[in-house]
mmCIF file of C-alpha atoms and ligand atoms in Angstrom:
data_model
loop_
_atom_site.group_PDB
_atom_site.id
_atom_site.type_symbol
_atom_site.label_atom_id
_atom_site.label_comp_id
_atom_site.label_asym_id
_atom_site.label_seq_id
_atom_site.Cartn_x
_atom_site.Cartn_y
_atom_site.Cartn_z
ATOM 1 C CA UNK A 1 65.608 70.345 -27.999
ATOM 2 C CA UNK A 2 62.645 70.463 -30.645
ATOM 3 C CA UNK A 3 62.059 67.367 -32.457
ATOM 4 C CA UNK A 4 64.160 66.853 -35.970
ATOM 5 C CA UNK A 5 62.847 66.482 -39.258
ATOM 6 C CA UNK A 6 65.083 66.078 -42.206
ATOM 7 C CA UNK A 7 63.598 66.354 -45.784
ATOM 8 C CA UNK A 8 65.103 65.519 -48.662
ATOM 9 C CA UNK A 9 63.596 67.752 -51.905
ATOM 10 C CA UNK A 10 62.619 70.384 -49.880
ATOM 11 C CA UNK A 11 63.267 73.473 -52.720
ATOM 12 C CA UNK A 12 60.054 73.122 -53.964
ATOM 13 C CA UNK A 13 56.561 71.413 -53.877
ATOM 14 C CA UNK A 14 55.592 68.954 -51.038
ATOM 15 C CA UNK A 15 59.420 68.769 -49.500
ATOM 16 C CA UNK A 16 59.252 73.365 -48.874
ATOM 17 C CA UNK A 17 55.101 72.536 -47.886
ATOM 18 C CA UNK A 18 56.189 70.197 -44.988
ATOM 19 C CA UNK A 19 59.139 72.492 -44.167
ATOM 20 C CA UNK A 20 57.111 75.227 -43.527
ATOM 21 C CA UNK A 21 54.113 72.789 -41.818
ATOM 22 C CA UNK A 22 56.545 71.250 -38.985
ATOM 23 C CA UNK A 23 58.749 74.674 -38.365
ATOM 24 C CA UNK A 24 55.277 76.352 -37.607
ATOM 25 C CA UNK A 25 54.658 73.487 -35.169
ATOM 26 C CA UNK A 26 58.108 73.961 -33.510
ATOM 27 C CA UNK A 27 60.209 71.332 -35.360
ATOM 28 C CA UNK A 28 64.152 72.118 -36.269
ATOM 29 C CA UNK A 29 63.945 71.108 -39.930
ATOM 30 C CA UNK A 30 66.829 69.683 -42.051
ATOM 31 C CA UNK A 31 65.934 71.302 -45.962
ATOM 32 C CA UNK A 32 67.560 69.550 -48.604
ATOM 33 C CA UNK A 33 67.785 70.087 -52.758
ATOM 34 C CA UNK A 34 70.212 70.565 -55.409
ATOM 35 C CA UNK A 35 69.418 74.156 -55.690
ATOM 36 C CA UNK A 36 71.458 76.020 -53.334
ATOM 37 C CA UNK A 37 69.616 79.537 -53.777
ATOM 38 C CA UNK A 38 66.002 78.485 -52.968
ATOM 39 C CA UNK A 39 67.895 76.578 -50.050
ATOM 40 C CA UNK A 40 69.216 79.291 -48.364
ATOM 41 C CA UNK A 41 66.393 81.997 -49.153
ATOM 42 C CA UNK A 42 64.005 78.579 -46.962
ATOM 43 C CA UNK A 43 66.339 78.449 -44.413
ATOM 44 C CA UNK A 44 65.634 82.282 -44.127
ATOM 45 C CA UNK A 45 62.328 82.567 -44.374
ATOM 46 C CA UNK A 46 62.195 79.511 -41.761
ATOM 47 C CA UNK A 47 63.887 81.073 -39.107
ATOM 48 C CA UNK A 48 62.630 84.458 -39.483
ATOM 49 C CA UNK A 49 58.890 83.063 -39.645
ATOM 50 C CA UNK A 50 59.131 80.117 -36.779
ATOM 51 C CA UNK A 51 61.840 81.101 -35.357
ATOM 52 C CA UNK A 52 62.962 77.457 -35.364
ATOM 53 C CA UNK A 53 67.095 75.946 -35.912
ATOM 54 C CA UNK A 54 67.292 75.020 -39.469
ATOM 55 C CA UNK A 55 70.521 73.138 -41.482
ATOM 56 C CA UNK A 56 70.517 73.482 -44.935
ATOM 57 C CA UNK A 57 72.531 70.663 -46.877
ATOM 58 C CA UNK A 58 73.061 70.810 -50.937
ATOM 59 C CA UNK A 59 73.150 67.383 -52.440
ATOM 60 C CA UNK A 60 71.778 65.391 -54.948
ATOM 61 C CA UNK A 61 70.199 62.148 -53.846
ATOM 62 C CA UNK A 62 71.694 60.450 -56.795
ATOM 63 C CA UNK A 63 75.216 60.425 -55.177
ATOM 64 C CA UNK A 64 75.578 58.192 -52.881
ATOM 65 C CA UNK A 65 79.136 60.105 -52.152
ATOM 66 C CA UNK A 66 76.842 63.190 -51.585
ATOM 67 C CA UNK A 67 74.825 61.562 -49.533
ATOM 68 C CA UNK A 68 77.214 59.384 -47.064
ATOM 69 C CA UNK A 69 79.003 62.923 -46.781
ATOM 70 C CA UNK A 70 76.231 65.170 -45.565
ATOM 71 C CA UNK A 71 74.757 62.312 -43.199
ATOM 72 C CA UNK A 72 78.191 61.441 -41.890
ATOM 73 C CA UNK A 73 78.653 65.161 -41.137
ATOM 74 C CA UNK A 74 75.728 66.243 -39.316
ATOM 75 C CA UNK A 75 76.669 68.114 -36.272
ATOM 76 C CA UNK A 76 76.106 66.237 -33.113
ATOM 77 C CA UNK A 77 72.800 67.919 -32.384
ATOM 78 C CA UNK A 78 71.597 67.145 -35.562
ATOM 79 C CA UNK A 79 71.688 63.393 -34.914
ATOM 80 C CA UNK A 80 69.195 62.237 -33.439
ATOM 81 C CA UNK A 81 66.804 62.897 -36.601
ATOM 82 C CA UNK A 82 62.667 61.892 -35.418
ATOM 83 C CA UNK A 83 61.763 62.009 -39.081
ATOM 84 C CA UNK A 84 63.286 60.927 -42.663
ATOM 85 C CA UNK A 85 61.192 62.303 -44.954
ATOM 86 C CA UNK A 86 62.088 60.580 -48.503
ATOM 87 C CA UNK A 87 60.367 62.968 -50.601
ATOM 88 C CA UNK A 88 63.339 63.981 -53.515
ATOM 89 C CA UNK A 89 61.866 62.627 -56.780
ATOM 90 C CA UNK A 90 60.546 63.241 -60.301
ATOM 91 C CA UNK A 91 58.656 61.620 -63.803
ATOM 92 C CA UNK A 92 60.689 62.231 -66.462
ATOM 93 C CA UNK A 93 58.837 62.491 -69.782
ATOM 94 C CA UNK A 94 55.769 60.311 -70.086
ATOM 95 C CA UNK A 95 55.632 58.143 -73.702
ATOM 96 C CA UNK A 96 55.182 54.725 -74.661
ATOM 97 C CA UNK A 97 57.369 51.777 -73.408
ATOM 98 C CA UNK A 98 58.516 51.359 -77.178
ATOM 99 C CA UNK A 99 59.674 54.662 -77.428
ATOM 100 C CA UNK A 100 60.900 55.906 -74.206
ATOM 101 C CA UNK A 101 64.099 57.848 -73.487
ATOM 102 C CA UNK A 102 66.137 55.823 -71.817
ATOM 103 C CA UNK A 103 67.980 58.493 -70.344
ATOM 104 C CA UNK A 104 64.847 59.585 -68.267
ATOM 105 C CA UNK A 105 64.293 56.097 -67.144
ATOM 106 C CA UNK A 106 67.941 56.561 -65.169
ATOM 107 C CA UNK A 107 66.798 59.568 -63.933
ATOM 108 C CA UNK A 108 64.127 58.299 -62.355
ATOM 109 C CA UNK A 109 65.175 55.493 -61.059
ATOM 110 C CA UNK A 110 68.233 56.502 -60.006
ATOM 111 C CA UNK A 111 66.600 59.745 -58.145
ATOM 112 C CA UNK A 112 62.961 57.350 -56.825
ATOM 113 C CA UNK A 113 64.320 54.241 -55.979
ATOM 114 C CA UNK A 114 68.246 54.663 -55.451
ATOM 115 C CA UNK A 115 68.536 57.936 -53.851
ATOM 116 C CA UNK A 116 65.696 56.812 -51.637
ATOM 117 C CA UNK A 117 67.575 53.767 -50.711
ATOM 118 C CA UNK A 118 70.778 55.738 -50.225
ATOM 119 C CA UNK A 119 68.954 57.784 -47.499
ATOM 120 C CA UNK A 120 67.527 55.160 -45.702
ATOM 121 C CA UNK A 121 70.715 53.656 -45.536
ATOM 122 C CA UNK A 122 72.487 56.240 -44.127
ATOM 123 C CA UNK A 123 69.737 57.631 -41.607
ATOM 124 C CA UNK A 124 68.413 54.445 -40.630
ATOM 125 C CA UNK A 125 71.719 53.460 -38.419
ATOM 126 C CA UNK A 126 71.337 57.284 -36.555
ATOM 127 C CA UNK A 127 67.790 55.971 -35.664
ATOM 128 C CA UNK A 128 68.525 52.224 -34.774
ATOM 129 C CA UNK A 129 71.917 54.271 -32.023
ATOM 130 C CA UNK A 130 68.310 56.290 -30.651
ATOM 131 C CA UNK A 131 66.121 53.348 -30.491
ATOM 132 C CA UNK A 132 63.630 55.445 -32.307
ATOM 133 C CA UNK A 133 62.650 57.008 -35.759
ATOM 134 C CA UNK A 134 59.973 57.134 -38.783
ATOM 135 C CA UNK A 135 60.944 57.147 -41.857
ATOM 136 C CA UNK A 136 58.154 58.377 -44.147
ATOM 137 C CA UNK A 137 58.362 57.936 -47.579
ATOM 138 C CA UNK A 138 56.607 59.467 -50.576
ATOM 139 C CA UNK A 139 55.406 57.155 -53.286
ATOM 140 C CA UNK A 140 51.713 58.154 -55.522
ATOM 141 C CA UNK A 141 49.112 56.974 -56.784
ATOM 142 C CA UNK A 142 51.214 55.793 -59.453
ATOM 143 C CA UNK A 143 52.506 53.101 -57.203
ATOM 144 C CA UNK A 144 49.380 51.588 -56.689
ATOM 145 C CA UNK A 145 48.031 51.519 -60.284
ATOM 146 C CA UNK A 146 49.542 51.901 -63.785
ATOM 147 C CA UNK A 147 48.619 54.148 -66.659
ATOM 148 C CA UNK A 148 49.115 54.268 -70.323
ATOM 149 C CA UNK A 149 53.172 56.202 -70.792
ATOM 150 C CA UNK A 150 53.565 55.610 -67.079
ATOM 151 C CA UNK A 151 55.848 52.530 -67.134
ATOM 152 C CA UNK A 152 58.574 53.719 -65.654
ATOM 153 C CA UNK A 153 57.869 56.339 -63.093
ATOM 154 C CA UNK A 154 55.018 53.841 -62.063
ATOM 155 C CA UNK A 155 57.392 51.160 -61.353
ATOM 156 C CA UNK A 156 59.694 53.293 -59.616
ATOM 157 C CA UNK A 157 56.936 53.860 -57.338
ATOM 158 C CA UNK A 158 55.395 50.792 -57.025
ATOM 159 C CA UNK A 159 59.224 50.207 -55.817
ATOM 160 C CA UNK A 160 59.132 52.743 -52.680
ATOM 161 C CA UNK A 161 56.037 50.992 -51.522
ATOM 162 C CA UNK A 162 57.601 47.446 -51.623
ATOM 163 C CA UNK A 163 60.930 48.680 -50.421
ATOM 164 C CA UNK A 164 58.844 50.328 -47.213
ATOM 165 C CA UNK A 165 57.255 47.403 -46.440
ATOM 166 C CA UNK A 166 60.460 45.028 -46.334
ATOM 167 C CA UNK A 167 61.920 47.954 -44.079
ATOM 168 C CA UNK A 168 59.107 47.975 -41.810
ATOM 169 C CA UNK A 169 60.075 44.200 -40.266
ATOM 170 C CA UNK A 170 64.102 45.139 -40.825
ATOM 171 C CA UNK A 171 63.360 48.096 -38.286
ATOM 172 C CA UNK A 172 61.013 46.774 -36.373
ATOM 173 C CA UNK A 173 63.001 45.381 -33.558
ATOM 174 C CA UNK A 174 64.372 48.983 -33.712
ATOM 175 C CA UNK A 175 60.953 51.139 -32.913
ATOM 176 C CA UNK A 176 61.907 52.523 -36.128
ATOM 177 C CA UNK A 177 58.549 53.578 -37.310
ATOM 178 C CA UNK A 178 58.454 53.231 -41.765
ATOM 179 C CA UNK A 179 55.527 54.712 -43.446
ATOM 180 C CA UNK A 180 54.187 55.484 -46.702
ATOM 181 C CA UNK A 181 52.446 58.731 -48.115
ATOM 182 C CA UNK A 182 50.779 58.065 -52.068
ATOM 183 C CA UNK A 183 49.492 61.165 -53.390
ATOM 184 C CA UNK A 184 47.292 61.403 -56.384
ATOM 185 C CA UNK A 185 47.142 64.523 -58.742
ATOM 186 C CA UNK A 186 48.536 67.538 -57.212
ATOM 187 C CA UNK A 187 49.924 71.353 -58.451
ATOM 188 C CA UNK A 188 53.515 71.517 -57.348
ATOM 189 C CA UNK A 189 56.299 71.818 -59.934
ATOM 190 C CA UNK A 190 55.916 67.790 -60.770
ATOM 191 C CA UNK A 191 54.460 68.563 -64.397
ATOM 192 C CA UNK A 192 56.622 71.184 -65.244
ATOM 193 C CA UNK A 193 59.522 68.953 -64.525
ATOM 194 C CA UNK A 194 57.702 65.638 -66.354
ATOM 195 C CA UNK A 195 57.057 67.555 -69.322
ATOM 196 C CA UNK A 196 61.220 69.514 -69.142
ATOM 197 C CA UNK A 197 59.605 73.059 -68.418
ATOM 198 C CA UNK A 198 56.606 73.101 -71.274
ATOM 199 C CA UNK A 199 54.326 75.031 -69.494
ATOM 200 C CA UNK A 200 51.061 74.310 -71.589
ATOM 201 C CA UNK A 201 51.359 70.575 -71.214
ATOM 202 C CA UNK A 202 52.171 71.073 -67.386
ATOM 203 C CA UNK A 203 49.135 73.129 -67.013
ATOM 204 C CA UNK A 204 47.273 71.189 -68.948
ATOM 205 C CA UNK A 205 47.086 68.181 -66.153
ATOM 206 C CA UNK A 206 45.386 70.468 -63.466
ATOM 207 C CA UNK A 207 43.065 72.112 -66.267
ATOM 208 C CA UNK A 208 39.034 71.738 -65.364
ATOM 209 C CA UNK A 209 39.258 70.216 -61.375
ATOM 210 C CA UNK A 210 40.772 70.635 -58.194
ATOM 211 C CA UNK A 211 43.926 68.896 -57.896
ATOM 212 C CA UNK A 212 45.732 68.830 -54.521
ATOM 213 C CA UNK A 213 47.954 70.997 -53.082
ATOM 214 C CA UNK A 214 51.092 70.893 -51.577
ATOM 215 C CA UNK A 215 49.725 71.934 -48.162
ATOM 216 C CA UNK A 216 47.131 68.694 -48.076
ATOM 217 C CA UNK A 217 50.446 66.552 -48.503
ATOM 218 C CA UNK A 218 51.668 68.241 -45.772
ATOM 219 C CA UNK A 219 48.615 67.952 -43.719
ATOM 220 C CA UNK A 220 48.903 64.132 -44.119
ATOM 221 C CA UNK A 221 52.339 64.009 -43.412
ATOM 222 C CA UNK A 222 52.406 66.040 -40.073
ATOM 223 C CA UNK A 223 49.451 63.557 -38.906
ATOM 224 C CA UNK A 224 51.748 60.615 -39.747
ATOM 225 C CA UNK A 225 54.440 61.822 -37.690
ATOM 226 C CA UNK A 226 52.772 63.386 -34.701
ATOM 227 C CA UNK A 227 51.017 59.853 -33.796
ATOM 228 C CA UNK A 228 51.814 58.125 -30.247
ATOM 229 C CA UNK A 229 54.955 55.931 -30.163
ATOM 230 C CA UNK A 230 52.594 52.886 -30.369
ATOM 231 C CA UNK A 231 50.720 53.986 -33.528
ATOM 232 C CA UNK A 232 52.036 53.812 -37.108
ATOM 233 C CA UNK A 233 50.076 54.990 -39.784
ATOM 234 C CA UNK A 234 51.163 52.853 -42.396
ATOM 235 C CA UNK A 235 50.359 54.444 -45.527
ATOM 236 C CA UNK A 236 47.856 57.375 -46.797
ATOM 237 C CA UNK A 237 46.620 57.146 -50.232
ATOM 238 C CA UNK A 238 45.024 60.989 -50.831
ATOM 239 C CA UNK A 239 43.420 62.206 -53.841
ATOM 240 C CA UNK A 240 41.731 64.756 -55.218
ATOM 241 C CA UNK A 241 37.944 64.662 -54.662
ATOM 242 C CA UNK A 242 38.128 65.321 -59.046
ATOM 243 C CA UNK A 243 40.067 62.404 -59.694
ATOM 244 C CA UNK A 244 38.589 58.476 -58.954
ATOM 245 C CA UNK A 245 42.148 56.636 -59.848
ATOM 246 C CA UNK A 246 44.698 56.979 -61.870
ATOM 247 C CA UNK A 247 42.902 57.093 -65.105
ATOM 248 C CA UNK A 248 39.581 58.464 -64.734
ATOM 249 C CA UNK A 249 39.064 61.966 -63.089
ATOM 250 C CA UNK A 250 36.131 64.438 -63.025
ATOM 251 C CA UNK A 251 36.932 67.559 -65.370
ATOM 252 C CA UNK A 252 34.308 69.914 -65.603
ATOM 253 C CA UNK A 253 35.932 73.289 -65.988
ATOM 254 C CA UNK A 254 35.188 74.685 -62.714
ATOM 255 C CA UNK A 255 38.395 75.186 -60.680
HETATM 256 P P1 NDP B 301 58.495 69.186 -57.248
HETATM 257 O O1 NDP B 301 59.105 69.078 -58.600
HETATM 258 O O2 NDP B 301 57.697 70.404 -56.922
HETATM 259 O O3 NDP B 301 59.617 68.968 -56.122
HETATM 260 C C1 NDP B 301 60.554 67.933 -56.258
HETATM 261 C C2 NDP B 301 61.670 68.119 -55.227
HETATM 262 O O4 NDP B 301 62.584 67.013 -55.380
HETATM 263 C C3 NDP B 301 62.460 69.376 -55.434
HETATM 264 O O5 NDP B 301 62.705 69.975 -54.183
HETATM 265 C C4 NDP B 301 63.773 68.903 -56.043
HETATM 266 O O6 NDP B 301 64.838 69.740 -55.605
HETATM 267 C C5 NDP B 301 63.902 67.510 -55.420
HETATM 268 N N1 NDP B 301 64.783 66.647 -56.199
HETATM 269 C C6 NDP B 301 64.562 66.142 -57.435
HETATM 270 N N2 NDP B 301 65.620 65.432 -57.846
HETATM 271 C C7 NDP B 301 66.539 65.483 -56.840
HETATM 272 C C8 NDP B 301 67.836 64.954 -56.671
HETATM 273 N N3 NDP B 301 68.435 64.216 -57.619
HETATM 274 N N4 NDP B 301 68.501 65.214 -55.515
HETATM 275 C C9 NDP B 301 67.918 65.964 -54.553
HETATM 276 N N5 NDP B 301 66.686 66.484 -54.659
HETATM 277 C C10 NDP B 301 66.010 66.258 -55.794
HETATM 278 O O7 NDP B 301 57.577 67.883 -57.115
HETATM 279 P P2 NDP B 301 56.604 67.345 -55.940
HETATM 280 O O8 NDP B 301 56.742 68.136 -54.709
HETATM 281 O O9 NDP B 301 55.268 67.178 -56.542
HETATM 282 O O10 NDP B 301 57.210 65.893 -55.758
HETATM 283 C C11 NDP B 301 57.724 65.400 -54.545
HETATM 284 C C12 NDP B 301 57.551 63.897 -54.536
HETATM 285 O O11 NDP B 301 56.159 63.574 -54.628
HETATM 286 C C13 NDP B 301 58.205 63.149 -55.700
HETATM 287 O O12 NDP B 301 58.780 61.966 -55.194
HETATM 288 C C14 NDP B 301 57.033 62.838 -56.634
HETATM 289 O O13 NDP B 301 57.282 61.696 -57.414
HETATM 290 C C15 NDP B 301 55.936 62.600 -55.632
HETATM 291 N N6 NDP B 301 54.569 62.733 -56.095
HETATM 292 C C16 NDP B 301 54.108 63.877 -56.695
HETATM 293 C C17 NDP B 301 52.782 63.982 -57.082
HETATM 294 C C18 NDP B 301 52.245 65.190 -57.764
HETATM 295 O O14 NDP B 301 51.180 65.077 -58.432
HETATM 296 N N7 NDP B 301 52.826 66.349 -57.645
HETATM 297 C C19 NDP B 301 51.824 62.905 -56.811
HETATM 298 C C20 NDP B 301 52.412 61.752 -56.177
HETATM 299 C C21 NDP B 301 53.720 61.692 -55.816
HETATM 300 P P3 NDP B 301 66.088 70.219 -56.485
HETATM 301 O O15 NDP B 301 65.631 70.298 -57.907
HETATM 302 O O16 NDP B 301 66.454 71.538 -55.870
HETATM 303 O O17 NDP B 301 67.131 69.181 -56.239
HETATM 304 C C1 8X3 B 302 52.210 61.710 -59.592
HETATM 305 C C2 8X3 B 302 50.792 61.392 -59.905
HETATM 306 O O1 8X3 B 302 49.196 60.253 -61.487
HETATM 307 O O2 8X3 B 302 50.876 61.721 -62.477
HETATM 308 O O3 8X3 B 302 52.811 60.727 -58.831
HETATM 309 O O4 8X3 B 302 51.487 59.565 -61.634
HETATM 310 S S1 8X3 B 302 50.618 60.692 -61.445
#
């Protein structure tokens, strides 16, 4: 039996780059999203390209009814899951503290820091039966540094990387592996979804460098999980080459 990967956000962006990244290399992938159309054109193009097992599972990390659900019905052979990838997540607008949308602050919290916990919570005790796992999860940039209309989305994240490290000694005794990935700037839908589907202003935030792509993610990712049992690579912070932190990067109009 291939190794199992399941990946939560996988319609789009880093989640469908590290679908396609493991398949190539053999894995049987789990793809999960809200939208059930790009989920089932993946799980096609998957198996037709890698000819790899794939499960596709519609939920919405946000429900932890969803989520105890699809977890508690996995097929046996499903299981035994080698990697959570905790990738599901969003910024929802991006204004001042004194005038923010309190709405989008649920969102994102409830998608970052809940739905991630609701995940680990109900993979974690499928690892612990194995006596092995890794549960990778994807933080930013943003949750090592702040920035000016980033209050929320950068606690939310500064959140993932606390709540990894706390569930690094919980599993320890388990050989449950927990790492972090922290991206910096990078072209996947993430923009278009911050600013609710304004193109200009999503563009805008790539305009004049070379951000990241989905693909490097994935890179970074793979590497994580494809390390010896005795090797955990705690975290990977990866940024452009354009972009120094979170508030000062290199535009210069060449792409
Ligand atoms: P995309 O918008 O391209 O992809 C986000 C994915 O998350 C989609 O597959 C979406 O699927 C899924 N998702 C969102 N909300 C939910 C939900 N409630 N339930 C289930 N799935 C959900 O963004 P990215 O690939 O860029 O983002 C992936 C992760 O990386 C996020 O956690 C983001 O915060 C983080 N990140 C992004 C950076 C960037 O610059 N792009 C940098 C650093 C971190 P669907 O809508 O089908 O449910
Ligand atoms: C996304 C990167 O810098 O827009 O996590 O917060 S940033």
């Amino acid at each position: 039996m291939n190794n199992i990967i399941l990946i939560t956000g996988a319609t789009a962006g880093f989640g469908e780059a590290v679908a396609h990244k493991f398949a190539q290399n053999k894995w049987n992938i789990i793809i999960t999203g809200r939208r059930q159309e790009r989920l089932v054109a993946l799980e096609h193009l998957l198996k037709e390209n890698y000819k790899v097992e794939v499960l596709s599972l519609g939920f919405d990390v946000r429900a932890i009814d969803q989520v105890q659900s699809a977890i508690a019905g996995l097929p046996e052979k499903w299981r035994k899951i080698d990697v959570l990838l905790n990738n599901a997540g969003l910024a929802a607008g991006r204004g001042p503290i004194q005038e923010g949308e309190t709405d989008d602050w649920e969102l994102m919290i409830d998608t970052n820091v809940k739905g991630l916990l609701y995940m680990m919570r109900a993979v974690s005790p499928l690892m612990i039966a194995n006596q092995k796992g890794h549960i990778i999860n994807v933080a930013s940039l943003a949750g090592w540094e702040t920035y000016g209309g980033g209050n929320v989305y950068c606690g939310t994240k500064h959140a993932v990387r606390a709540i990894s490290r706390a569930a690094r000694v919980d599993l320890l005794p388990h050989q449950v592996k927990v790492s972090v990935v922290s991206p910096g700037a990078a072209e996947t839908e993430f923009s278009l979804v911050r600013f609710k589907g304004d193109e200009q202003k999503a563009a805008a935030v790539y305009e004049g460098y070379q951000p990241l792509k989905a693909e490097d993610i994935a890179e970074s990712i793979y590497f994580m999980a494809t390390q010896p049992p005795h090797v955990n690579i705690e975290e990977i912070l990866i940024l452009p080459t354009a972009q120094a932190n979170a508030t000062v990067t290199h535009k210069n109009n060449t792409k």
